[in-house]
mmCIF file of C-alpha atoms in Angstrom:
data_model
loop_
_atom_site.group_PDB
_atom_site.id
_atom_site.type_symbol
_atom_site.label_atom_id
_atom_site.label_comp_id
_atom_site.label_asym_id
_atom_site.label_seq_id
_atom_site.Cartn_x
_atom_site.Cartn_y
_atom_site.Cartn_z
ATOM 1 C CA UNK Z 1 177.930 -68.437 71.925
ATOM 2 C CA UNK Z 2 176.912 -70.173 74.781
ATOM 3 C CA UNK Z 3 178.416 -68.497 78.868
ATOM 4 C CA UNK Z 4 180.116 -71.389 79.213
ATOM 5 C CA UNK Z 5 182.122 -71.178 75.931
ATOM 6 C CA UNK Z 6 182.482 -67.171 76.868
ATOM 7 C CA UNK Z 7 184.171 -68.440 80.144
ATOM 8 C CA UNK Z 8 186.181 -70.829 78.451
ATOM 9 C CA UNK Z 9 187.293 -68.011 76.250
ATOM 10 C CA UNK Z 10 187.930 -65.474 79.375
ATOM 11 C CA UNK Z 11 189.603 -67.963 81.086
ATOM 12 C CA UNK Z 12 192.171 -68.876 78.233
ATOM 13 C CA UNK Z 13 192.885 -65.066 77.477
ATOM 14 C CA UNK Z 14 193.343 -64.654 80.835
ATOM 15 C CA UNK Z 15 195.752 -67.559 80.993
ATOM 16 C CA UNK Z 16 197.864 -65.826 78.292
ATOM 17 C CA UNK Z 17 197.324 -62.309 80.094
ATOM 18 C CA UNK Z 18 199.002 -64.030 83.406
ATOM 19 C CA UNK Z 19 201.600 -65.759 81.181
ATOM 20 C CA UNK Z 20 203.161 -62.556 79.077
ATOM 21 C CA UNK Z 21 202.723 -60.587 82.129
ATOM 22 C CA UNK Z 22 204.903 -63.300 83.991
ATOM 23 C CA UNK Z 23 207.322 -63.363 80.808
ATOM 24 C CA UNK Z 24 207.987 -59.388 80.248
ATOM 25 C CA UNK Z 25 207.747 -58.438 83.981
ATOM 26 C CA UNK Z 26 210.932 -57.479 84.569
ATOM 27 C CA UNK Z 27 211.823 -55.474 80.286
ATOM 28 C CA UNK Z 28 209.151 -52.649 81.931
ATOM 29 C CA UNK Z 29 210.361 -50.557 84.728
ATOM 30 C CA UNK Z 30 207.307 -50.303 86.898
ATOM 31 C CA UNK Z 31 204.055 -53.138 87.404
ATOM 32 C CA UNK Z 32 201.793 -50.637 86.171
ATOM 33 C CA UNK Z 33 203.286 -50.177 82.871
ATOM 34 C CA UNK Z 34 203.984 -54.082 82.893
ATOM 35 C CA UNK Z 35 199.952 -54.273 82.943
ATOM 36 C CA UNK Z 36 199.545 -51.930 80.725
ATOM 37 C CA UNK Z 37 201.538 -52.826 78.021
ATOM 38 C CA UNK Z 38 200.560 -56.190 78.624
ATOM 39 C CA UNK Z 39 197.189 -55.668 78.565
ATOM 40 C CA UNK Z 40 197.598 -53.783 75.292
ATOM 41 C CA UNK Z 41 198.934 -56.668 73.265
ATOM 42 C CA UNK Z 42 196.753 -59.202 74.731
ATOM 43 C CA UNK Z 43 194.017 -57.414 73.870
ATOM 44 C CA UNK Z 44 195.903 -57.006 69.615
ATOM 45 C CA UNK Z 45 196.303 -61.064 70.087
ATOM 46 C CA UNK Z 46 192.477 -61.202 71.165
ATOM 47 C CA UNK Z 47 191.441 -59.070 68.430
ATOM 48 C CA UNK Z 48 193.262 -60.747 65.654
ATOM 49 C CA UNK Z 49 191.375 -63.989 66.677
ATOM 50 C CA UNK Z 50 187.991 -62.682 66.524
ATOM 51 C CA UNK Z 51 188.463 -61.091 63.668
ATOM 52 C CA UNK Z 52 189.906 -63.738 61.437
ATOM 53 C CA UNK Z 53 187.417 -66.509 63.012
ATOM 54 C CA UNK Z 54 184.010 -63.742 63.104
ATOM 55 C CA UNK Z 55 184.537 -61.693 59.802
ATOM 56 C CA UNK Z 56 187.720 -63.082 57.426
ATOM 57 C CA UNK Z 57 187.203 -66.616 57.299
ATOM 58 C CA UNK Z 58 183.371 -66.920 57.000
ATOM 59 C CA UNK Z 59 183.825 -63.414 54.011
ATOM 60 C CA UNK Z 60 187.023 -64.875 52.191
ATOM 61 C CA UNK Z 61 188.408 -68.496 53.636
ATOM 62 C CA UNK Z 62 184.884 -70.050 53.436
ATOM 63 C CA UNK Z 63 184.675 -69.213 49.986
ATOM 64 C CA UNK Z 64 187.984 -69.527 48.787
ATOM 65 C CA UNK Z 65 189.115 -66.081 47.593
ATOM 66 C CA UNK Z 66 192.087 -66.611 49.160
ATOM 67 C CA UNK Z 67 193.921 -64.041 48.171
ATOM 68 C CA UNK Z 68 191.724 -61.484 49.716
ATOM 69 C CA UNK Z 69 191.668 -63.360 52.612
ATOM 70 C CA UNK Z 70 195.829 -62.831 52.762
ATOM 71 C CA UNK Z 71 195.662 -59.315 52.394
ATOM 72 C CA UNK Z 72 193.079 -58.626 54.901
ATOM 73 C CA UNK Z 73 194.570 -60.855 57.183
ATOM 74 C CA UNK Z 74 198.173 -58.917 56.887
ATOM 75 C CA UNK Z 75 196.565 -55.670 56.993
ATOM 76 C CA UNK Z 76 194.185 -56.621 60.106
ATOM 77 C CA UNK Z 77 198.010 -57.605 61.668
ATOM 78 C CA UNK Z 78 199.368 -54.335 60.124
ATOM 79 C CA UNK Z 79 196.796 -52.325 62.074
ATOM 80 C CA UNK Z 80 196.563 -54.264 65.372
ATOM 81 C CA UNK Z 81 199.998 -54.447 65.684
ATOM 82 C CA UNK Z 82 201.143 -50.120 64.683
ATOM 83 C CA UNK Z 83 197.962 -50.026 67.228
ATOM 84 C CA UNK Z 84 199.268 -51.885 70.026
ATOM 85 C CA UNK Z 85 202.933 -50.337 69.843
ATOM 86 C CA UNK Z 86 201.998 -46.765 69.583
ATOM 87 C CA UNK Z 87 199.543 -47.538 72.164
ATOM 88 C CA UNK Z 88 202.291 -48.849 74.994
ATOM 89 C CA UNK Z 89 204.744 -46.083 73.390
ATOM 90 C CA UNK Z 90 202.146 -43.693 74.551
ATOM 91 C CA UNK Z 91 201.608 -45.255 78.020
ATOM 92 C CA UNK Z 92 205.455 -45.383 78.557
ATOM 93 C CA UNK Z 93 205.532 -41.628 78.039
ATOM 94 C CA UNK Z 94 203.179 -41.036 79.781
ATOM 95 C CA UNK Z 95 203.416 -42.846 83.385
ATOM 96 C CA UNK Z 96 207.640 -43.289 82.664
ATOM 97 C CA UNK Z 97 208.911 -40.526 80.190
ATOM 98 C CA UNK Z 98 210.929 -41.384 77.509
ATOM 99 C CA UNK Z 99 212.307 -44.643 78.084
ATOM 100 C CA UNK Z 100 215.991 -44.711 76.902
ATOM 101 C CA UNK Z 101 215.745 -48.563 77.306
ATOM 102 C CA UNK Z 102 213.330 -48.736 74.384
ATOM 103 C CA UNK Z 103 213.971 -50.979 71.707
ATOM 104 C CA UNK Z 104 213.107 -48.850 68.430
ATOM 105 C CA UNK Z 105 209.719 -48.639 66.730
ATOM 106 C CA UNK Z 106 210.557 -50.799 64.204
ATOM 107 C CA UNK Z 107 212.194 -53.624 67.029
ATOM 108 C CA UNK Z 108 208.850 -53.386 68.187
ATOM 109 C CA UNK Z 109 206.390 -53.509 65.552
ATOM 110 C CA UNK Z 110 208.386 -56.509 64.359
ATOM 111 C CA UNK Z 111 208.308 -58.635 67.558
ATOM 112 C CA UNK Z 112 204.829 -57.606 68.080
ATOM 113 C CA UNK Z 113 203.408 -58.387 64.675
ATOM 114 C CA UNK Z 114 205.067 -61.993 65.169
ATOM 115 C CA UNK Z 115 203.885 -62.332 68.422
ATOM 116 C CA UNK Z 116 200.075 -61.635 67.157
ATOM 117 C CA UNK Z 117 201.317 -64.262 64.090
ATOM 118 C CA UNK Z 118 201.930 -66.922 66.679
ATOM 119 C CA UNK Z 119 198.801 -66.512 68.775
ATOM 120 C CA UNK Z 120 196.570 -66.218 65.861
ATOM 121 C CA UNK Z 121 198.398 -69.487 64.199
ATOM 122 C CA UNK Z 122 197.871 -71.239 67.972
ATOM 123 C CA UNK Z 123 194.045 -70.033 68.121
ATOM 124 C CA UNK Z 124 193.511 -71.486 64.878
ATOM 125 C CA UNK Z 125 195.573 -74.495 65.479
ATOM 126 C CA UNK Z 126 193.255 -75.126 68.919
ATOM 127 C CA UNK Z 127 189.902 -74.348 66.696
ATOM 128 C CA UNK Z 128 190.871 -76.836 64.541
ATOM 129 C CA UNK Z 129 191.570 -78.983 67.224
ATOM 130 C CA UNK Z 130 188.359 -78.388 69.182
ATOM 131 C CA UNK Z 131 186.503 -79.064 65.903
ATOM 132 C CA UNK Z 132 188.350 -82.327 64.818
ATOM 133 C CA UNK Z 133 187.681 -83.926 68.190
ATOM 134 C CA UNK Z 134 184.258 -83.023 68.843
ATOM 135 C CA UNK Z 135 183.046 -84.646 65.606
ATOM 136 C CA UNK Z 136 185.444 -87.595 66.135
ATOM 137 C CA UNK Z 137 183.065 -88.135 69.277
ATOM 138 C CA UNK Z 138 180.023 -87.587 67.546
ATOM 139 C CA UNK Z 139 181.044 -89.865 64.827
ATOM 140 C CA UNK Z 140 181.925 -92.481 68.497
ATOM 141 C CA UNK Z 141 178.674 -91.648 69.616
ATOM 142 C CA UNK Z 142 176.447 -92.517 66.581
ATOM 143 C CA UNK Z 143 178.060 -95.447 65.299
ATOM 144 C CA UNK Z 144 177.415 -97.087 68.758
#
């Protein structure tokens, strides 16, 4: 991976960082949890990229076993996303106390998981795109 694609990379996470921080600021009682807990499930989203696109789909997708692919996929989410909400539980108790706005465990692990769904779908979506278009332009460039 070349620094400018590592760039590219920081600067889109950080781009989705700034936007769910933007988003949620005001369902967290103080900035610092806001940034925390923020932070957290960026980081799940991040994770559940790399590790579909660096281990699942070159072990499984690549060579159609699909099926394994599925299940490692839903238990990578599984993981990432119990991770992520114990994770900001534990940071709200910590810096807050208990919150008596919290949603429920469950609430949470369900929004979460789809939210790590949806980013994973749009990273994949965006590979695909990236892919598609740069050899659409190598295809331009050799035929001329």
């Amino acid at each position: 991976m070349t620094l400018k694609r590592i760039l590219l990379h920081v600067a889109i996470w950080s781009g989705v960082f700034i936007f769910w921080l933007v988003t949620t600021r005001n369902h967290h009682p103080t900035l610092t949890i806001a940034l925390s807990a923020t932070a957290v499930l960026v980081a799940a989203f991040a994770l559940a990229v790399y590790i579909n696109g660096l281990f699942l789909l070159p072990r499984f997708a690549r060579r159609r076993l699909w099926l394994q692919y599925g299940v490692s996929l839903l238990v990578t989410i599984i993981i990432l996303d119990l991770a992520a909400v114990l994770l900001i539980q534990f940071i709200y108790d910590y810096l807050w106390g208990p919150d008596p706005l919290r949603y429920g465990f469950w609430f949470n692990v369900a929004s979460e998981g789809v939210l790590i769904i949806i980013h994973l779908a749009a990273a994949m979506g965006v590979m695909w795109l990236a892919k598609y278009l740069r050899r659409r332009s190598k295809a331009a460039v050799s035929a001329n």
